[in-house]
mmCIF file of C-alpha atoms in Angstrom:
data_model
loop_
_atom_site.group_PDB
_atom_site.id
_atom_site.type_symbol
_atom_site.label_atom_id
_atom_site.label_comp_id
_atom_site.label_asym_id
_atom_site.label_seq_id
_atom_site.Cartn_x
_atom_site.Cartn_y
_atom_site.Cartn_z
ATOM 1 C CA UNK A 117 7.142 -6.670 0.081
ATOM 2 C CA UNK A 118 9.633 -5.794 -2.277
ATOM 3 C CA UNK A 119 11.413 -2.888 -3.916
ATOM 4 C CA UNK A 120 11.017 -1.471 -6.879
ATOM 5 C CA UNK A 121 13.310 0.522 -9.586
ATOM 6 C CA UNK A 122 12.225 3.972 -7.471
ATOM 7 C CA UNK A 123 14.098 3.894 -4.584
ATOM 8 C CA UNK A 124 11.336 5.994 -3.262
ATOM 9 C CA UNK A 125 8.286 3.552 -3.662
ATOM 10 C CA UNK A 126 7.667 0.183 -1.792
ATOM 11 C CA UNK A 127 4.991 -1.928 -3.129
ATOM 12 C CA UNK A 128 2.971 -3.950 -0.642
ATOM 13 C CA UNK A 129 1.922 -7.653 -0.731
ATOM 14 C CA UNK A 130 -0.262 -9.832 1.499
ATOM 15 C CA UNK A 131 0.564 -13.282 1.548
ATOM 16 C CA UNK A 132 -1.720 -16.214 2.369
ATOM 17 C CA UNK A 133 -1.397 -20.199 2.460
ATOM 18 C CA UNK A 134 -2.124 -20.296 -1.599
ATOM 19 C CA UNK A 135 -2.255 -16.721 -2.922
ATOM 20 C CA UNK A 136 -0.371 -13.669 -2.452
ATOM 21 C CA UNK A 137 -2.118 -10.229 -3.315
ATOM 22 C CA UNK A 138 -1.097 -7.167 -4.175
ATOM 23 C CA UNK A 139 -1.940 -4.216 -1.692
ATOM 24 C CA UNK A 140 -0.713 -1.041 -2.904
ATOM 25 C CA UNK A 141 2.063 1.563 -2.924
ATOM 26 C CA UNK A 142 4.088 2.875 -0.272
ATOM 27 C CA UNK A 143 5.575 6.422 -1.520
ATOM 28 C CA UNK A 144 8.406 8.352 0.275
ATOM 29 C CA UNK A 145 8.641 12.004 -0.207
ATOM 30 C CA UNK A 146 12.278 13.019 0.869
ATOM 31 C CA UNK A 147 11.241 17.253 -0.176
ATOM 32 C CA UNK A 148 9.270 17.376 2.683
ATOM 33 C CA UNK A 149 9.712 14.015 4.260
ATOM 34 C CA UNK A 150 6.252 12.392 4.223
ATOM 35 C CA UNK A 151 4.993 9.249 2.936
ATOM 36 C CA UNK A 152 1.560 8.518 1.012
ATOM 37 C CA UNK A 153 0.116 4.911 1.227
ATOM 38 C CA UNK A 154 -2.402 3.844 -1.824
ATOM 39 C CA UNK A 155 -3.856 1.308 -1.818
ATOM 40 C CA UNK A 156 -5.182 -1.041 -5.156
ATOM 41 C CA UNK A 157 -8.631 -0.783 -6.132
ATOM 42 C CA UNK A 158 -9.009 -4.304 -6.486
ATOM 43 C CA UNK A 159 -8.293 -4.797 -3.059
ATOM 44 C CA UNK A 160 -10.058 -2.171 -1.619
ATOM 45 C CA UNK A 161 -12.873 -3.892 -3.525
ATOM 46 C CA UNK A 162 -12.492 -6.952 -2.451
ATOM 47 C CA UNK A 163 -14.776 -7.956 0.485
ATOM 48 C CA UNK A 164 -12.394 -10.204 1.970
ATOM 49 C CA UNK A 165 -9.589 -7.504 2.290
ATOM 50 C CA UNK A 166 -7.929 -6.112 5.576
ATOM 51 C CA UNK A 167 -7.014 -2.977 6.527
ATOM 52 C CA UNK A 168 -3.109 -2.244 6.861
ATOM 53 C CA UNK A 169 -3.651 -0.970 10.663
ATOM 54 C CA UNK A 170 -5.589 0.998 12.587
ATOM 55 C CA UNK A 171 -4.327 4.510 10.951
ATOM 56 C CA UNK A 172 -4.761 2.996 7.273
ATOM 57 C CA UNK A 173 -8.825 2.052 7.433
ATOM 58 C CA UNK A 174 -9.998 0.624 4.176
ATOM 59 C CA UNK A 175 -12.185 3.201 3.784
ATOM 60 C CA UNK A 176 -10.182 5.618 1.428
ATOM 61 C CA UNK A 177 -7.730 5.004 -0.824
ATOM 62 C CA UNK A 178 -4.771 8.072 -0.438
ATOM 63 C CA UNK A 179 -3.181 7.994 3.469
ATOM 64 C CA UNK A 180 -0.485 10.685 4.026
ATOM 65 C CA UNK A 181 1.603 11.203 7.059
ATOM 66 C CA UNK A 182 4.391 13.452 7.739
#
Protein backbone atom coordinates (compact mmCIF):
# COMPACT_ATOMS: atom_id res chain seq x y z
CA UNK A 1 0.00 0.00 0.00
CA UNK A 2 1.04 3.35 -0.46
CA UNK A 3 -0.05 6.96 -0.15
CA UNK A 4 -1.08 9.13 -2.42
CA UNK A 5 -1.01 13.17 -2.98
CA UNK A 6 -4.65 13.18 -0.90
CA UNK A 7 -3.80 12.71 2.41
CA UNK A 8 -7.26 11.38 2.64
CA UNK A 9 -7.07 8.36 0.14
CA UNK A 10 -4.95 5.10 0.49
CA UNK A 11 -4.70 3.01 -2.50
CA UNK A 12 -4.56 -0.74 -2.00
CA UNK A 13 -2.21 -3.36 -3.56
CA UNK A 14 -2.01 -7.16 -3.39
CA UNK A 15 1.23 -8.54 -3.83
CA UNK A 16 2.13 -12.03 -5.07
CA UNK A 17 5.49 -14.04 -5.86
CA UNK A 18 5.60 -12.29 -9.59
CA UNK A 19 2.81 -9.69 -9.82
CA UNK A 20 1.44 -7.11 -7.69
CA UNK A 21 -2.25 -5.86 -8.40
CA UNK A 22 -4.00 -3.08 -7.80
CA UNK A 23 -7.13 -3.39 -5.42
CA UNK A 24 -8.80 -0.22 -4.97
CA UNK A 25 -9.24 2.95 -2.91
CA UNK A 26 -9.39 3.46 0.63
CA UNK A 27 -11.21 7.02 1.27
CA UNK A 28 -11.27 8.85 4.68
CA UNK A 29 -14.00 11.25 5.35
CA UNK A 30 -12.78 13.48 8.33
CA UNK A 31 -16.66 15.71 8.04
CA UNK A 32 -18.24 12.95 9.43
CA UNK A 33 -15.47 10.53 10.09
CA UNK A 34 -16.22 7.49 7.89
CA UNK A 35 -14.31 5.71 5.38
CA UNK A 36 -15.54 4.22 1.87
CA UNK A 37 -13.53 1.24 0.38
CA UNK A 38 -13.83 0.77 -3.68
CA UNK A 39 -12.66 -1.52 -5.06
CA UNK A 40 -11.19 -1.77 -9.09
CA UNK A 41 -13.33 -3.26 -11.57
CA UNK A 42 -10.70 -5.21 -12.96
CA UNK A 43 -10.27 -6.94 -9.91
CA UNK A 44 -13.57 -7.42 -8.94
CA UNK A 45 -13.64 -9.06 -12.37
CA UNK A 46 -11.09 -11.08 -12.09
CA UNK A 47 -11.97 -14.70 -11.08
CA UNK A 48 -8.94 -15.25 -9.24
CA UNK A 49 -9.47 -12.20 -6.86
CA UNK A 50 -9.97 -12.23 -2.95
CA UNK A 51 -12.04 -10.48 -0.90
CA UNK A 52 -10.36 -7.81 1.54
CA UNK A 53 -12.12 -9.58 4.72
CA UNK A 54 -15.05 -10.80 5.84
CA UNK A 55 -16.93 -7.19 6.04
CA UNK A 56 -15.56 -6.23 2.40
CA UNK A 57 -17.23 -9.39 0.23
CA UNK A 58 -16.42 -9.09 -3.41
CA UNK A 59 -19.72 -8.85 -4.17
CA UNK A 60 -20.21 -4.96 -4.48
CA UNK A 61 -18.01 -2.50 -5.25
CA UNK A 62 -18.76 0.81 -2.64
CA UNK A 63 -18.20 -0.41 1.36
CA UNK A 64 -18.81 2.44 3.88
CA UNK A 65 -18.33 2.34 7.56
CA UNK A 66 -18.56 4.94 10.11
Amino acid sequence: MRLINDQHKLLVFIEGRKRKEFVGVLNHAPENNSFIFLYEKKYLINKSSIALGPDIPLSKIRHESK
